[in-house]
Amino acid sequence: MSLPVSPRSPSGPRRRSLLASAAGAALLVGCSGGSDSGGTGPSAADRARARAARDSQGLAERYAAVMAAYPGLTERLRPLRQEVVRHAEAFGAVRGSASGSPSGSALVSPSGSASVSPSGSASVSARAAGPGEGSGAVPGSEKGALAMLAKAERELADRRAGALLEVPGELARLLASVAAAGAGHVYLLTAGETTEGVG
């Protein structure tokens, strides 16, 4: 015995379709690239980009301080520092003219604060040594100064590599590229250590 088929087919969406649509809409809203602070402040990507710019600016200042303290290292460090300045610009810092320093460069962060990086001045600021350095001065030897720069580059490259999963695609690619460049800088800064004493 067969069951009779209802002559009237249900009109409108079925319950399963409504549930699936609601779940899909929730996923789309949860995965949107909008601001994570309700639209009242900068997004996580903007904050990460600003921090990366500040970090690169601080590193450029360290290079400038070492070059000022050890003019003999200037030719070796100048290309690395110039690349770090370009990294800061790629993250949104703007290069301006440094007053009182014809060969220096001033970088203005996305937040608008300026930091001057002298490359000819003998003074070394506490900020040039960067965050986490207790003394605020360039080490007393060229080898120590190069080791300080290599350590700063390594820590920054590691921090940027760790942040790759927390930022959107384009910024993640930029962070990865700059982290790789930083790892290359570490090699160049420490290359003399491994070849000394050989031969």
Coordinates of N, CA and C in Angstrom, one line a residue:
M1 N 0.8 -1.2 0.0 CA 0.0 0.0 0.0 C 0.9 1.2 0.0
S2 N 0.6 2.1 -0.9 CA 1.4 3.3 -1.0 C 0.7 4.5 -0.3
L3 N 1.5 5.4 0.2 CA 0.9 6.5 0.8 C 0.5 7.6 -0.2
P4 N -0.5 8.2 0.0 CA -1.0 9.3 -0.9 C 0.0 10.4 -0.9
V5 N 0.3 11.0 -2.0 CA 1.1 12.2 -2.1 C 0.3 13.4 -2.0
S6 N 0.7 14.3 -1.2 CA -0.1 15.5 -1.0 C -0.1 16.3 -2.2
P7 N -1.2 16.8 -2.7 CA -1.3 17.5 -3.9 C -0.7 18.9 -3.7
R8 N -0.5 19.3 -2.5 CA 0.0 20.7 -2.3 C 1.5 20.6 -1.8
S9 N 2.4 21.1 -2.6 CA 3.8 21.1 -2.2 C 4.0 22.4 -1.3
P10 N 4.9 22.2 -0.3 CA 5.1 23.4 0.6 C 5.8 24.5 -0.2
S11 N 5.3 25.7 0.1 CA 5.8 26.9 -0.6 C 6.8 27.5 0.4
G12 N 7.8 28.2 -0.2 CA 8.8 28.9 0.6 C 9.9 28.0 1.0
P13 N 10.9 28.6 1.7 CA 12.1 27.8 2.0 C 11.8 26.8 3.1
R14 N 12.6 25.7 3.1 CA 12.4 24.7 4.1 C 13.3 25.1 5.3
R15 N 13.0 24.4 6.4 CA 13.7 24.7 7.7 C 15.3 24.5 7.5
R16 N 15.7 23.5 6.8 CA 17.1 23.2 6.6 C 17.8 24.3 5.8
S17 N 17.1 24.8 4.8 CA 17.7 25.9 4.0 C 17.8 27.1 4.8
L18 N 16.9 27.4 5.7 CA 17.0 28.6 6.5 C 18.2 28.5 7.5
L19 N 18.3 27.3 8.1 CA 19.4 27.1 9.1 C 20.8 27.2 8.3
A20 N 20.9 26.6 7.2 CA 22.1 26.7 6.4 C 22.4 28.1 6.0
S21 N 21.4 28.9 5.6 CA 21.7 30.3 5.2 C 22.1 31.1 6.4
A22 N 21.5 30.9 7.6 CA 21.9 31.6 8.8 C 23.3 31.3 9.2
A23 N 23.7 30.0 9.1 CA 25.0 29.6 9.5 C 26.0 30.2 8.5
G24 N 25.7 30.2 7.2 CA 26.6 30.8 6.2 C 26.8 32.3 6.4
A25 N 25.7 33.0 6.8 CA 25.8 34.4 7.0 C 26.6 34.7 8.2
A26 N 26.5 33.9 9.3 CA 27.3 34.0 10.5 C 28.8 33.9 10.2
L27 N 29.1 32.9 9.3 CA 30.5 32.7 8.9 C 31.0 33.8 8.1
L28 N 30.2 34.4 7.2 CA 30.7 35.5 6.4 C 31.0 36.7 7.3
V29 N 30.1 37.0 8.3 CA 30.3 38.1 9.2 C 31.5 37.9 10.0
G30 N 31.7 36.7 10.5 CA 32.9 36.4 11.4 C 34.2 36.4 10.6
C31 N 34.2 36.2 9.3 CA 35.4 36.2 8.5 C 35.7 37.5 7.8
S32 N 34.9 38.5 8.0 CA 35.1 39.7 7.2 C 36.3 40.4 7.7
G33 N 36.9 41.2 6.8 CA 38.2 41.8 7.1 C 38.0 43.2 7.8
G34 N 36.9 43.4 8.4 CA 36.6 44.7 9.0 C 37.4 44.9 10.3
S35 N 37.2 46.1 10.9 CA 38.0 46.4 12.1 C 37.5 45.5 13.2
D36 N 38.5 45.2 14.1 CA 38.2 44.3 15.2 C 37.8 45.1 16.4
S37 N 37.7 46.4 16.3 CA 37.4 47.2 17.5 C 36.1 48.0 17.3
G38 N 35.2 47.4 16.5 CA 33.9 48.0 16.4 C 33.9 49.3 15.5
G39 N 35.0 49.5 14.8 CA 35.0 50.7 13.9 C 35.5 52.0 14.6
T40 N 35.8 51.9 15.8 CA 36.2 53.1 16.5 C 37.7 53.4 16.6
G41 N 38.5 52.4 16.1 CA 40.0 52.6 16.2 C 40.6 51.9 15.0
P42 N 41.9 51.9 15.0 CA 42.6 51.2 13.9 C 42.4 49.7 14.0
S43 N 42.5 49.0 12.8 CA 42.3 47.6 12.7 C 43.6 46.9 13.2
A44 N 43.6 45.6 13.4 CA 44.8 44.9 13.9 C 45.9 45.0 12.8
A45 N 45.5 45.0 11.5 CA 46.5 45.1 10.5 C 47.1 46.5 10.5
D46 N 46.3 47.6 10.8 CA 46.9 48.9 10.8 C 47.8 49.0 12.0
R47 N 47.5 48.4 13.1 CA 48.3 48.5 14.3 C 49.6 47.7 14.0
A48 N 49.5 46.6 13.4 CA 50.7 45.8 13.1 C 51.6 46.5 12.1
R49 N 51.0 47.2 11.1 CA 51.8 48.0 10.2 C 52.5 49.1 10.9
A50 N 51.8 49.8 11.7 CA 52.4 50.9 12.5 C 53.6 50.5 13.4
R51 N 53.4 49.3 14.0 CA 54.4 48.8 14.9 C 55.6 48.4 14.1
A52 N 55.4 47.8 12.9 CA 56.5 47.4 12.0 C 57.3 48.6 11.6
A53 N 56.6 49.7 11.3 CA 57.2 50.9 10.9 C 58.1 51.5 12.0
R54 N 57.5 51.5 13.2 CA 58.3 52.0 14.4 C 59.5 51.1 14.7
D55 N 59.3 49.8 14.6 CA 60.4 48.9 14.8 C 61.6 49.1 13.8
S56 N 61.2 49.3 12.5 CA 62.2 49.6 11.5 C 62.9 50.9 11.7
Q57 N 62.1 51.9 12.2 CA 62.7 53.2 12.5 C 63.7 53.1 13.6
G58 N 63.3 52.3 14.7 CA 64.2 52.1 15.8 C 65.5 51.4 15.4
L59 N 65.4 50.5 14.5 CA 66.5 49.7 14.0 C 67.4 50.6 13.2
A60 N 66.8 51.5 12.3 CA 67.6 52.5 11.5 C 68.4 53.4 12.5
E61 N 67.7 53.8 13.6 CA 68.4 54.6 14.5 C 69.6 53.9 15.2
R62 N 69.5 52.6 15.4 CA 70.6 51.9 16.0 C 71.7 51.9 15.0
Y63 N 71.4 51.6 13.7 CA 72.5 51.6 12.7 C 73.2 53.0 12.7
A64 N 72.4 54.1 12.7 CA 73.0 55.4 12.7 C 73.9 55.6 13.9
A65 N 73.4 55.2 15.1 CA 74.2 55.4 16.3 C 75.6 54.6 16.2
V66 N 75.5 53.4 15.7 CA 76.8 52.6 15.5 C 77.7 53.3 14.5
M67 N 77.1 53.8 13.4 CA 77.9 54.4 12.4 C 78.5 55.7 12.9
A68 N 77.8 56.4 13.8 CA 78.3 57.6 14.4 C 79.5 57.3 15.4
A69 N 79.3 56.2 16.1 CA 80.3 55.8 17.1 C 81.5 55.2 16.4
Y70 N 81.3 54.5 15.3 CA 82.4 53.8 14.6 C 82.4 54.2 13.2
P71 N 83.0 55.3 12.8 CA 82.9 55.7 11.4 C 83.6 54.7 10.4
G72 N 84.5 53.9 10.9 CA 85.1 52.9 10.1 C 84.1 51.8 9.6
L73 N 83.0 51.7 10.3 CA 81.9 50.7 9.9 C 80.9 51.3 9.0
T74 N 81.0 52.6 8.7 CA 79.9 53.3 7.9 C 79.8 52.6 6.6
E75 N 80.9 52.4 5.9 CA 80.7 51.8 4.5 C 80.1 50.5 4.5
R76 N 80.3 49.7 5.5 CA 79.7 48.3 5.6 C 78.3 48.4 6.0
L77 N 77.9 49.4 6.9 CA 76.6 49.4 7.5 C 75.6 50.3 6.7
R78 N 76.1 51.2 5.9 CA 75.2 52.2 5.2 C 74.2 51.4 4.3
P79 N 74.6 50.4 3.5 CA 73.6 49.8 2.7 C 72.5 49.0 3.5
L80 N 72.9 48.5 4.6 CA 72.0 47.8 5.5 C 71.0 48.8 6.1
R81 N 71.5 49.9 6.5 CA 70.7 50.9 7.1 C 69.7 51.5 6.1
Q82 N 70.2 51.7 4.9 CA 69.3 52.2 3.8 C 68.2 51.3 3.6
E83 N 68.5 50.0 3.6 CA 67.4 49.0 3.4 C 66.4 49.0 4.5
V84 N 66.9 49.2 5.7 CA 66.0 49.2 6.9 C 65.1 50.5 6.8
V85 N 65.6 51.6 6.3 CA 64.8 52.8 6.1 C 63.7 52.5 5.1
R86 N 64.1 51.8 4.0 CA 63.1 51.5 3.0 C 62.0 50.6 3.5
H87 N 62.4 49.7 4.4 CA 61.4 48.8 5.1 C 60.4 49.7 5.9
A88 N 61.0 50.6 6.6 CA 60.1 51.5 7.4 C 59.1 52.2 6.5
E89 N 59.6 52.7 5.4 CA 58.7 53.4 4.4 C 57.7 52.5 3.8
A90 N 58.1 51.2 3.6 CA 57.1 50.2 3.1 C 56.0 50.0 4.0
F91 N 56.3 50.1 5.3 CA 55.3 49.9 6.3 C 54.5 51.2 6.6
G92 N 54.8 52.3 6.0 CA 54.0 53.5 6.1 C 54.8 54.7 6.7
A93 N 56.0 54.6 7.1 CA 56.7 55.7 7.6 C 57.1 56.6 6.4
V94 N 57.1 57.9 6.6 CA 57.4 58.8 5.5 C 58.7 59.5 5.8
R95 N 59.5 59.5 4.7 CA 60.9 60.2 4.9 C 60.7 61.7 4.7
G96 N 61.3 62.4 5.6 CA 61.3 63.9 5.5 C 62.7 64.4 5.6
S97 N 62.9 65.6 5.6 CA 64.3 66.2 5.7 C 64.6 66.4 7.2
A98 N 65.8 66.0 7.6 CA 66.3 66.1 8.9 C 66.9 67.5 9.1
S99 N 66.4 68.2 10.1 CA 67.0 69.5 10.3 C 68.4 69.4 11.0
G100 N 69.4 70.1 10.5 CA 70.7 70.1 11.1 C 71.5 68.9 10.7
S101 N 71.0 68.0 9.9 CA 71.8 66.8 9.5 C 71.6 66.6 8.0
P102 N 72.5 67.2 7.2 CA 72.4 67.1 5.8 C 72.4 65.7 5.3
S103 N 73.2 64.8 5.9 CA 73.3 63.4 5.4 C 72.3 62.5 6.2
G104 N 71.6 63.0 7.1 CA 70.7 62.1 7.9 C 69.3 62.1 7.2
S105 N 68.4 61.3 7.8 CA 67.1 61.3 7.3 C 66.1 61.2 8.5
A106 N 65.0 61.9 8.3 CA 64.0 61.8 9.4 C 62.9 60.9 8.8
L107 N 62.4 60.0 9.7 CA 61.2 59.2 9.3 C 60.1 59.6 10.2
V108 N 58.9 59.8 9.6 CA 57.7 60.1 10.3 C 56.8 58.9 10.3
S109 N 56.5 58.5 11.5 CA 55.7 57.2 11.6 C 54.2 57.5 11.1
P110 N 53.5 56.5 10.9 CA 52.1 56.7 10.5 C 51.3 57.5 11.5
S111 N 51.7 57.5 12.8 CA 51.0 58.2 13.8 C 51.4 59.7 13.8
G112 N 52.4 60.0 13.0 CA 52.8 61.4 12.9 C 54.0 61.9 13.7
S113 N 54.5 61.0 14.5 CA 55.7 61.5 15.3 C 57.0 61.3 14.5
A114 N 57.9 62.2 14.6 CA 59.1 62.1 13.8 C 60.2 61.6 14.7
S115 N 61.1 60.9 14.0 CA 62.4 60.5 14.7 C 63.5 60.8 13.7
V116 N 64.5 61.5 14.2 CA 65.6 61.9 13.4 C 66.7 60.9 13.5
S117 N 67.3 60.5 12.4 CA 68.4 59.5 12.4 C 69.6 60.1 11.9
P118 N 70.5 60.6 12.7 CA 71.7 61.2 12.2 C 72.7 60.2 11.8
S119 N 73.4 60.5 10.7 CA 74.5 59.6 10.3 C 75.9 60.2 10.4
G120 N 75.9 61.5 10.9 CA 77.2 62.1 11.0 C 77.4 62.6 12.4
S121 N 76.4 62.6 13.3 CA 76.5 63.1 14.6 C 77.2 62.1 15.5
A122 N 78.0 62.6 16.5 CA 78.6 61.7 17.5 C 77.8 61.4 18.6
S123 N 76.6 62.1 18.8 CA 75.8 61.8 20.0 C 75.0 60.5 19.7
V124 N 74.8 59.8 20.8 CA 74.0 58.5 20.7 C 72.9 58.6 21.7
S125 N 71.7 58.5 21.2 CA 70.5 58.7 22.1 C 70.2 57.4 22.8
A126 N 69.4 57.4 23.8 CA 69.0 56.2 24.5 C 68.1 55.4 23.6
R127 N 67.3 56.1 22.8 CA 66.4 55.4 21.9 C 67.1 54.6 20.8
A128 N 68.3 55.1 20.4 CA 69.1 54.5 19.4 C 69.5 53.0 19.8
A129 N 69.7 52.8 21.0 CA 70.0 51.4 21.5 C 68.8 50.6 21.4
G130 N 67.6 51.2 21.4 CA 66.4 50.4 21.2 C 65.8 49.9 22.5
P131 N 64.5 49.4 22.4 CA 63.9 48.9 23.6 C 64.5 47.7 24.1
G132 N 64.6 47.6 25.4 CA 65.1 46.4 26.0 C 66.6 46.5 26.3
E133 N 67.3 47.5 25.8 CA 68.7 47.7 26.1 C 68.8 48.6 27.3
G134 N 69.4 48.1 28.3 CA 69.4 48.8 29.6 C 70.3 50.0 29.6
S135 N 71.5 49.9 28.9 CA 72.5 51.0 29.0 C 72.1 52.2 28.1
G136 N 71.5 51.9 27.0 CA 71.1 53.0 26.1 C 72.3 53.6 25.3
A137 N 73.4 52.8 25.2 CA 74.6 53.2 24.5 C 75.1 52.2 23.6
V138 N 75.9 52.6 22.6 CA 76.5 51.7 21.7 C 77.6 50.9 22.4
P139 N 77.8 49.6 22.3 CA 78.8 48.9 22.9 C 80.2 49.5 22.7
G140 N 81.2 49.2 23.5 CA 82.5 49.8 23.5 C 83.4 49.3 22.4
S141 N 83.0 48.3 21.7 CA 83.9 47.8 20.6 C 83.1 47.6 19.3
E142 N 83.8 47.6 18.2 CA 83.1 47.4 16.9 C 82.4 46.1 16.9
K143 N 83.1 45.1 17.4 CA 82.6 43.7 17.4 C 81.3 43.7 18.2
G144 N 81.3 44.3 19.4 CA 80.1 44.4 20.2 C 79.0 45.1 19.6
A145 N 79.3 46.2 18.8 CA 78.3 47.0 18.2 C 77.7 46.2 17.0
L146 N 78.5 45.4 16.3 CA 77.9 44.6 15.2 C 77.1 43.5 15.8
A147 N 77.5 42.9 17.0 CA 76.7 41.9 17.7 C 75.4 42.4 18.1
M148 N 75.4 43.7 18.6 CA 74.1 44.3 19.0 C 73.2 44.5 17.9
L149 N 73.7 44.9 16.7 CA 72.9 45.1 15.5 C 72.3 43.7 15.1
A150 N 73.2 42.7 15.1 CA 72.8 41.4 14.6 C 71.7 40.8 15.5
K151 N 71.8 41.0 16.8 CA 70.8 40.6 17.8 C 69.5 41.3 17.6
A152 N 69.6 42.6 17.3 CA 68.3 43.4 17.1 C 67.7 42.9 15.8
E153 N 68.4 42.7 14.8 CA 67.9 42.2 13.5 C 67.2 40.8 13.7
R154 N 67.9 40.0 14.4 CA 67.4 38.6 14.6 C 66.1 38.6 15.4
E155 N 66.1 39.4 16.5 CA 64.9 39.4 17.3 C 63.7 40.0 16.5
L156 N 64.0 41.0 15.7 CA 62.9 41.7 14.9 C 62.4 40.7 13.8
A157 N 63.3 40.0 13.2 CA 62.9 39.1 12.2 C 62.1 37.9 12.8
D158 N 62.5 37.5 13.9 CA 61.7 36.4 14.6 C 60.3 36.9 15.0
R159 N 60.2 38.1 15.5 CA 58.9 38.7 15.9 C 58.0 38.8 14.7
R160 N 58.6 39.3 13.6 CA 57.8 39.5 12.4 C 57.3 38.2 11.8
A161 N 58.2 37.2 11.9 CA 57.8 35.8 11.4 C 56.7 35.3 12.2
G162 N 56.8 35.5 13.5 CA 55.7 35.0 14.4 C 54.4 35.7 14.2
A163 N 54.4 36.9 13.7 CA 53.1 37.7 13.5 C 52.5 37.4 12.2
L164 N 53.1 36.5 11.3 CA 52.5 36.3 10.0 C 51.1 35.8 10.0
L165 N 50.7 34.9 10.9 CA 49.4 34.3 10.9 C 48.3 35.3 11.5
E166 N 48.8 36.4 12.1 CA 47.8 37.3 12.7 C 47.4 38.5 11.8
V167 N 48.0 38.6 10.6 CA 47.7 39.7 9.7 C 47.2 39.2 8.4
P168 N 46.5 40.1 7.6 CA 46.0 39.7 6.3 C 47.1 39.5 5.3
G169 N 46.8 38.9 4.2 CA 47.7 38.4 3.2 C 48.8 39.4 2.7
E170 N 48.4 40.6 2.2 CA 49.4 41.5 1.7 C 50.4 41.9 2.8
L171 N 49.9 42.2 4.0 CA 50.8 42.6 5.1 C 51.7 41.4 5.5
A172 N 51.1 40.2 5.5 CA 51.9 39.0 5.9 C 53.0 38.8 4.9
R173 N 52.7 39.0 3.6 CA 53.8 38.9 2.6 C 54.9 39.9 2.8
L174 N 54.5 41.1 3.1 CA 55.5 42.2 3.4 C 56.3 41.9 4.6
L175 N 55.6 41.4 5.7 CA 56.4 41.1 6.9 C 57.3 39.9 6.6
A176 N 56.9 38.9 5.9 CA 57.8 37.8 5.6 C 59.0 38.2 4.8
S177 N 58.8 39.1 3.8 CA 59.9 39.6 3.0 C 60.9 40.4 3.8
V178 N 60.4 41.2 4.7 CA 61.3 42.0 5.5 C 61.9 41.2 6.6
A179 N 61.3 40.2 7.1 CA 61.9 39.2 8.0 C 63.0 38.5 7.4
A180 N 62.8 38.1 6.1 CA 63.9 37.4 5.4 C 65.1 38.3 5.1
A181 N 64.8 39.6 4.8 CA 65.9 40.5 4.6 C 66.6 40.7 5.9
G182 N 65.9 40.8 7.0 CA 66.6 40.9 8.3 C 67.5 39.7 8.6
A183 N 67.0 38.5 8.3 CA 67.9 37.3 8.5 C 69.1 37.4 7.6
G184 N 69.0 38.0 6.4 CA 70.1 38.2 5.6 C 71.1 39.2 6.2
H185 N 70.5 40.3 6.8 CA 71.4 41.3 7.5 C 72.1 40.6 8.7
V186 N 71.5 39.7 9.4 CA 72.2 39.0 10.5 C 73.4 38.3 9.9
Y187 N 73.2 37.6 8.8 CA 74.3 36.9 8.2 C 75.4 37.8 7.8
L188 N 75.1 39.0 7.2 CA 76.1 39.9 6.8 C 76.8 40.6 8.0
L189 N 76.1 40.8 9.0 CA 76.7 41.4 10.2 C 77.6 40.4 11.0
T190 N 77.3 39.1 10.9 CA 78.1 38.1 11.6 C 79.1 37.4 10.7
A191 N 79.1 37.7 9.4 CA 80.0 36.9 8.5 C 81.4 37.1 8.8
G192 N 81.9 38.2 9.3 CA 83.3 38.4 9.7 C 83.7 37.5 10.8
E193 N 82.7 37.2 11.7 CA 83.0 36.4 12.9 C 83.4 35.0 12.5
T194 N 82.7 34.4 11.5 CA 82.9 33.0 11.1 C 84.2 32.9 10.2
T195 N 84.6 34.0 9.6 CA 85.8 33.8 8.7 C 87.1 34.3 9.4
E196 N 86.9 34.9 10.6 CA 88.1 35.3 11.3 C 88.7 34.0 11.9
G197 N 90.0 33.9 11.9 CA 90.7 32.8 12.4 C 90.7 31.6 11.5
V198 N 90.1 31.7 10.3 CA 90.2 30.6 9.4 C 91.3 30.9 8.4
G199 N 92.2 29.9 8.2 CA 93.3 30.1 7.2 C 94.5 30.3 7.9

